[in-house]
Amino acid sequence: MLARLAAKRLLEIRQVFRQSPQASRSFSTALNYHIDSPDNNPDLPWEFSEGNKAKVKEILSHYPSNYKQSAVIPLLDLAQQQHGGWLPVSAMNAVAKVIDVAPIRVYEVSTFYSMFNRSKVGKYHLLVCGTTPCMIRGSREIEDALLKHLGVKRNEVTKDGLFSVGEMECMGCCVNAPMITVADYSNGSEGYTYNYYEDVTPKRVVEIVEMLRRGEKLPPGTQNPHRIKCGPEGGNTTLLSEPKPPSCRDLDAC
């Protein structure tokens, strides 16, 4: 009885997702099953470019021949860069052939790590940090400003295909919260960059979007002109001189 109810409910969910392509995009990181679509199905041909085939060989050279499967993450990352920021199932199958494993082994990895996108993203994929320090410092306002300016919802792609906005957990620079990451897929794997922009404000993220739209590149890191890297505004107030040496350098004799 329960099995029949579960099967019926799953069928209903699948029908909803087939009717609404956007729904599958919005929940792509939450669902661990694949539904074929015209632009994402195993019958579509996919292979690494000639330039990336050399990179595949270089990546595999870091692992013993009987542990090729250990290269699954860097190979998926390379495939994602080549494919404009997302991984179709045919690309996952290609990676499985390279490392001689069943495709399910690759699917397990790509569905576990949220950094692998299984639906289309913009050429500039903007990720807002949603962890506590950034949230306290206004990350929700940052995301709202981006979504309003671009006219999209989270995980949607703008009509011109240039931008998408997502959320990412801790980026590791909490002292410069709030921050965003820009994954730049505009030039494929050859020109791929992944940069942090810190100390951002709602106004500043909109300026960053417009600079990217114009093809301009800005230095990553803090966007606060009064700070140097992770230092405080106005400069250091402590540790202004050389630290004093210990009174006895021979610690065993002290």
Short mmCIF file of C-alpha atoms in Angstrom, two decimals:
data_model
loop_
_atom_site.label_atom_id
_atom_site.label_comp_id
_atom_site.label_asym_id
_atom_site.label_seq_id
_atom_site.Cartn_x
_atom_site.Cartn_y
_atom_site.Cartn_z
CA MET A 1 0.00 0.00 0.00
CA LEU A 2 2.71 2.47 1.01
CA ALA A 3 4.79 1.49 -1.99
CA ARG A 4 1.88 2.22 -4.34
CA LEU A 5 1.27 5.60 -2.71
CA ALA A 6 4.96 6.49 -2.93
CA ALA A 7 5.08 5.46 -6.60
CA LYS A 8 1.97 7.50 -7.36
CA ARG A 9 3.39 10.56 -5.61
CA LEU A 10 6.69 10.25 -7.48
CA LEU A 11 4.81 10.04 -10.78
CA GLU A 12 2.91 13.24 -9.90
CA ILE A 13 6.17 15.04 -9.11
CA ARG A 14 7.74 13.91 -12.38
CA GLN A 15 4.71 15.16 -14.33
CA VAL A 16 4.96 18.58 -12.67
CA PHE A 17 8.64 18.86 -13.56
CA ARG A 18 8.05 17.78 -17.16
CA GLN A 19 5.39 20.48 -17.52
CA SER A 20 7.56 23.19 -15.93
CA PRO A 21 11.22 23.31 -17.06
CA GLN A 22 11.81 26.21 -14.67
CA ALA A 23 10.76 24.10 -11.72
CA SER A 24 13.48 21.58 -12.47
CA ARG A 25 15.99 24.40 -12.60
CA SER A 26 14.92 25.88 -9.29
CA PHE A 27 15.20 22.58 -7.47
CA SER A 28 18.13 21.11 -9.41
CA THR A 29 20.42 20.99 -6.38
CA ALA A 30 17.76 19.34 -4.22
CA LEU A 31 16.80 16.47 -6.52
CA ASN A 32 19.08 13.55 -7.18
CA TYR A 33 17.37 12.08 -10.21
CA HIS A 34 17.61 13.06 -13.86
CA ILE A 35 14.75 13.75 -16.26
CA ASP A 36 15.62 13.75 -19.96
CA SER A 37 15.03 16.98 -21.88
CA PRO A 38 15.86 18.03 -25.47
CA ASP A 39 19.11 19.70 -24.37
CA ASN A 40 20.06 17.22 -21.64
CA ASN A 41 19.80 13.54 -22.38
CA PRO A 42 22.29 10.67 -22.81
CA ASP A 43 21.72 10.47 -26.57
CA LEU A 44 23.35 13.85 -27.20
CA PRO A 45 27.00 13.50 -28.26
CA TRP A 46 29.59 15.04 -25.94
CA GLU A 47 33.35 14.81 -25.78
CA PHE A 48 36.23 16.87 -24.49
CA SER A 49 37.65 19.40 -26.94
CA GLU A 50 41.08 18.76 -28.44
CA GLY A 51 42.64 21.29 -26.09
CA ASN A 52 40.94 19.76 -23.08
CA LYS A 53 41.93 16.23 -24.06
CA ALA A 54 45.50 17.27 -23.32
CA LYS A 55 44.34 18.60 -19.96
CA VAL A 56 42.58 15.29 -19.27
CA LYS A 57 45.85 13.43 -19.82
CA GLU A 58 47.66 15.86 -17.53
CA ILE A 59 45.04 15.42 -14.80
CA LEU A 60 45.18 11.62 -15.06
CA SER A 61 48.98 11.71 -14.79
CA HIS A 62 48.63 12.76 -11.14
CA TYR A 63 47.04 9.42 -10.21
CA PRO A 64 48.19 5.78 -10.37
CA SER A 65 46.76 3.98 -13.40
CA ASN A 66 44.62 1.76 -11.17
CA TYR A 67 43.16 4.80 -9.37
CA LYS A 68 41.95 6.83 -12.35
CA GLN A 69 38.55 7.21 -10.67
CA SER A 70 40.20 9.57 -8.19
CA ALA A 71 40.29 12.17 -11.00
CA VAL A 72 36.49 12.39 -11.16
CA ILE A 73 36.20 15.82 -9.49
CA PRO A 74 38.81 17.71 -11.57
CA LEU A 75 37.49 16.06 -14.75
CA LEU A 76 33.91 17.08 -13.94
CA ASP A 77 35.14 20.59 -13.23
CA LEU A 78 36.89 20.70 -16.61
CA ALA A 79 33.77 19.38 -18.36
CA GLN A 80 31.64 22.01 -16.64
CA GLN A 81 34.00 24.78 -17.75
CA GLN A 82 33.89 23.53 -21.34
CA HIS A 83 30.11 23.27 -21.36
CA GLY A 84 29.42 26.82 -20.27
CA GLY A 85 29.09 26.28 -16.54
CA TRP A 86 26.84 23.25 -16.26
CA LEU A 87 27.03 19.46 -16.62
CA PRO A 88 24.65 17.62 -18.95
CA VAL A 89 24.27 13.91 -18.35
CA SER A 90 26.18 13.16 -21.56
CA ALA A 91 29.22 15.00 -20.17
CA MET A 92 29.02 12.92 -17.00
CA ASN A 93 28.90 9.78 -19.15
CA ALA A 94 31.99 10.96 -21.03
CA VAL A 95 33.86 11.41 -17.74
CA ALA A 96 32.79 7.90 -16.68
CA LYS A 97 34.33 6.45 -19.85
CA VAL A 98 37.60 8.31 -19.28
CA ILE A 99 38.03 6.91 -15.77
CA ASP A 100 36.53 3.48 -16.54
CA VAL A 101 33.69 3.49 -14.02
CA ALA A 102 29.95 2.98 -14.21
CA PRO A 103 28.13 6.26 -14.94
CA ILE A 104 26.32 6.06 -11.59
CA ARG A 105 29.67 6.61 -9.84
CA VAL A 106 30.00 9.94 -11.60
CA TYR A 107 26.36 10.86 -10.99
CA GLU A 108 26.90 10.27 -7.27
CA VAL A 109 29.65 12.88 -7.21
CA SER A 110 27.95 15.47 -9.39
CA THR A 111 24.74 15.34 -7.34
CA PHE A 112 26.58 15.52 -4.01
CA TYR A 113 28.63 18.67 -4.57
CA SER A 114 26.60 21.83 -5.09
CA MET A 115 29.46 23.41 -7.07
CA PHE A 116 28.48 21.17 -9.99
CA ASN A 117 25.56 22.72 -11.82
CA ARG A 118 23.17 20.28 -13.45
CA SER A 119 21.09 22.94 -15.14
CA LYS A 120 22.05 25.91 -17.29
CA VAL A 121 23.68 28.96 -15.72
CA GLY A 122 24.62 32.33 -17.14
CA LYS A 123 27.97 33.11 -18.67
CA TYR A 124 28.58 34.97 -15.43
CA HIS A 125 27.28 32.87 -12.56
CA LEU A 126 27.00 35.04 -9.45
CA LEU A 127 27.06 33.22 -6.11
CA VAL A 128 26.10 35.02 -2.91
CA CYS A 129 27.53 33.70 0.34
CA GLY A 130 24.67 32.71 2.63
CA THR A 131 26.56 31.64 5.75
CA THR A 132 26.03 33.40 9.09
CA PRO A 133 28.75 36.13 9.00
CA CYS A 134 27.73 37.25 5.52
CA MET A 135 24.04 37.03 6.41
CA ILE A 136 24.57 39.22 9.47
CA ARG A 137 26.45 41.70 7.27
CA GLY A 138 23.65 41.93 4.71
CA SER A 139 23.98 39.09 2.19
CA ARG A 140 20.19 38.86 1.82
CA GLU A 141 20.11 42.50 0.72
CA ILE A 142 22.96 41.76 -1.69
CA GLU A 143 21.02 38.90 -3.27
CA ASP A 144 17.81 40.94 -3.42
CA ALA A 145 19.64 43.76 -5.21
CA LEU A 146 21.07 41.36 -7.80
CA LEU A 147 17.76 39.59 -8.44
CA LYS A 148 15.85 42.86 -8.73
CA HIS A 149 18.42 44.44 -11.04
CA LEU A 150 18.59 41.38 -13.31
CA GLY A 151 14.86 40.64 -13.20
CA VAL A 152 15.27 36.97 -12.33
CA LYS A 153 14.71 34.58 -9.45
CA ARG A 154 17.43 32.55 -7.78
CA ASN A 155 18.91 29.97 -10.22
CA GLU A 156 17.19 31.53 -13.22
CA VAL A 157 19.17 32.77 -16.23
CA THR A 158 18.62 36.20 -17.74
CA LYS A 159 17.05 36.28 -21.20
CA ASP A 160 20.33 37.30 -22.80
CA GLY A 161 22.05 34.30 -21.19
CA LEU A 162 24.65 36.47 -19.48
CA PHE A 163 23.78 36.19 -15.79
CA SER A 164 22.41 33.84 -13.18
CA VAL A 165 22.34 34.16 -9.40
CA GLY A 166 22.75 31.37 -6.87
CA GLU A 167 23.70 30.86 -3.24
CA MET A 168 26.88 29.33 -1.91
CA GLU A 169 27.95 28.44 1.58
CA CYS A 170 31.06 29.75 3.34
CA MET A 171 33.67 31.16 0.97
CA GLY A 172 36.27 31.38 3.71
CA CYS A 173 36.78 35.13 3.99
CA CYS A 174 34.38 36.00 6.77
CA VAL A 175 36.46 38.99 7.89
CA ASN A 176 35.50 40.70 4.62
CA ALA A 177 31.80 39.81 4.72
CA PRO A 178 29.56 40.09 2.81
CA MET A 179 30.97 38.67 -0.37
CA ILE A 180 30.07 37.15 -3.71
CA THR A 181 31.82 34.86 -6.18
CA VAL A 182 31.73 35.35 -9.94
CA ALA A 183 32.29 32.21 -12.00
CA ASP A 184 33.16 33.50 -15.47
CA TYR A 185 32.29 30.98 -18.21
CA SER A 186 32.16 33.58 -20.98
CA ASN A 187 35.34 32.29 -22.64
CA GLY A 188 35.02 28.57 -22.01
CA SER A 189 37.61 26.54 -20.15
CA GLU A 190 40.49 28.52 -21.66
CA GLY A 191 39.43 31.81 -20.10
CA TYR A 192 37.60 30.47 -17.06
CA THR A 193 38.01 32.48 -13.86
CA TYR A 194 36.51 32.15 -10.40
CA ASN A 195 36.96 35.28 -8.31
CA TYR A 196 35.83 36.58 -4.93
CA TYR A 197 34.53 40.12 -4.44
CA GLU A 198 34.44 41.10 -0.78
CA ASP A 199 32.99 43.94 1.32
CA VAL A 200 30.26 44.39 -1.26
CA THR A 201 27.12 46.50 -0.91
CA PRO A 202 23.85 46.36 -2.84
CA LYS A 203 25.03 49.33 -4.90
CA ARG A 204 28.44 47.80 -5.56
CA VAL A 205 27.14 44.44 -6.79
CA VAL A 206 24.96 46.21 -9.34
CA GLU A 207 28.03 48.13 -10.51
CA ILE A 208 29.95 44.85 -10.79
CA VAL A 209 27.17 43.36 -12.94
CA GLU A 210 27.24 46.32 -15.31
CA MET A 211 31.03 46.20 -15.56
CA LEU A 212 30.84 42.52 -16.49
CA ARG A 213 28.13 43.30 -19.03
CA ARG A 214 30.48 45.81 -20.68
CA GLY A 215 33.27 43.25 -20.70
CA GLU A 216 35.33 45.10 -18.12
CA LYS A 217 37.44 43.22 -15.59
CA LEU A 218 37.84 44.52 -12.06
CA PRO A 219 40.38 43.41 -9.47
CA PRO A 220 38.98 40.76 -7.12
CA GLY A 221 39.16 41.06 -3.35
CA THR A 222 37.84 43.79 -1.10
CA GLN A 223 35.67 46.43 -2.72
CA ASN A 224 36.16 48.78 0.23
CA PRO A 225 38.69 51.46 -0.84
CA HIS A 226 39.58 52.13 2.79
CA ARG A 227 40.87 48.62 3.40
CA ILE A 228 43.97 46.76 2.26
CA LYS A 229 43.12 43.10 1.81
CA CYS A 230 41.87 41.91 5.24
CA GLY A 231 43.23 44.84 7.22
CA PRO A 232 40.98 47.26 9.15
CA GLU A 233 39.74 50.52 7.69
CA GLY A 234 42.32 53.27 8.12
CA GLY A 235 45.18 50.83 8.62
CA ASN A 236 46.43 48.70 11.48
CA THR A 237 46.00 49.88 15.05
CA THR A 238 48.05 47.08 16.60
CA LEU A 239 51.22 45.18 15.70
CA LEU A 240 52.76 48.39 14.39
CA SER A 241 56.36 47.46 15.15
CA GLU A 242 58.59 44.43 14.95
CA PRO A 243 57.56 41.84 17.53
CA LYS A 244 59.87 41.52 20.53
CA PRO A 245 61.94 38.33 20.54
CA PRO A 246 61.54 35.90 23.44
CA SER A 247 63.70 36.68 26.45
CA CYS A 248 65.52 33.39 26.03
CA ARG A 249 65.88 31.87 22.58
CA ASP A 250 67.17 28.60 23.94
CA LEU A 251 63.81 27.46 25.28
CA ASP A 252 65.29 24.34 26.85
CA ALA A 253 67.64 26.53 28.93
CA CYS A 254 64.96 28.95 30.12
#
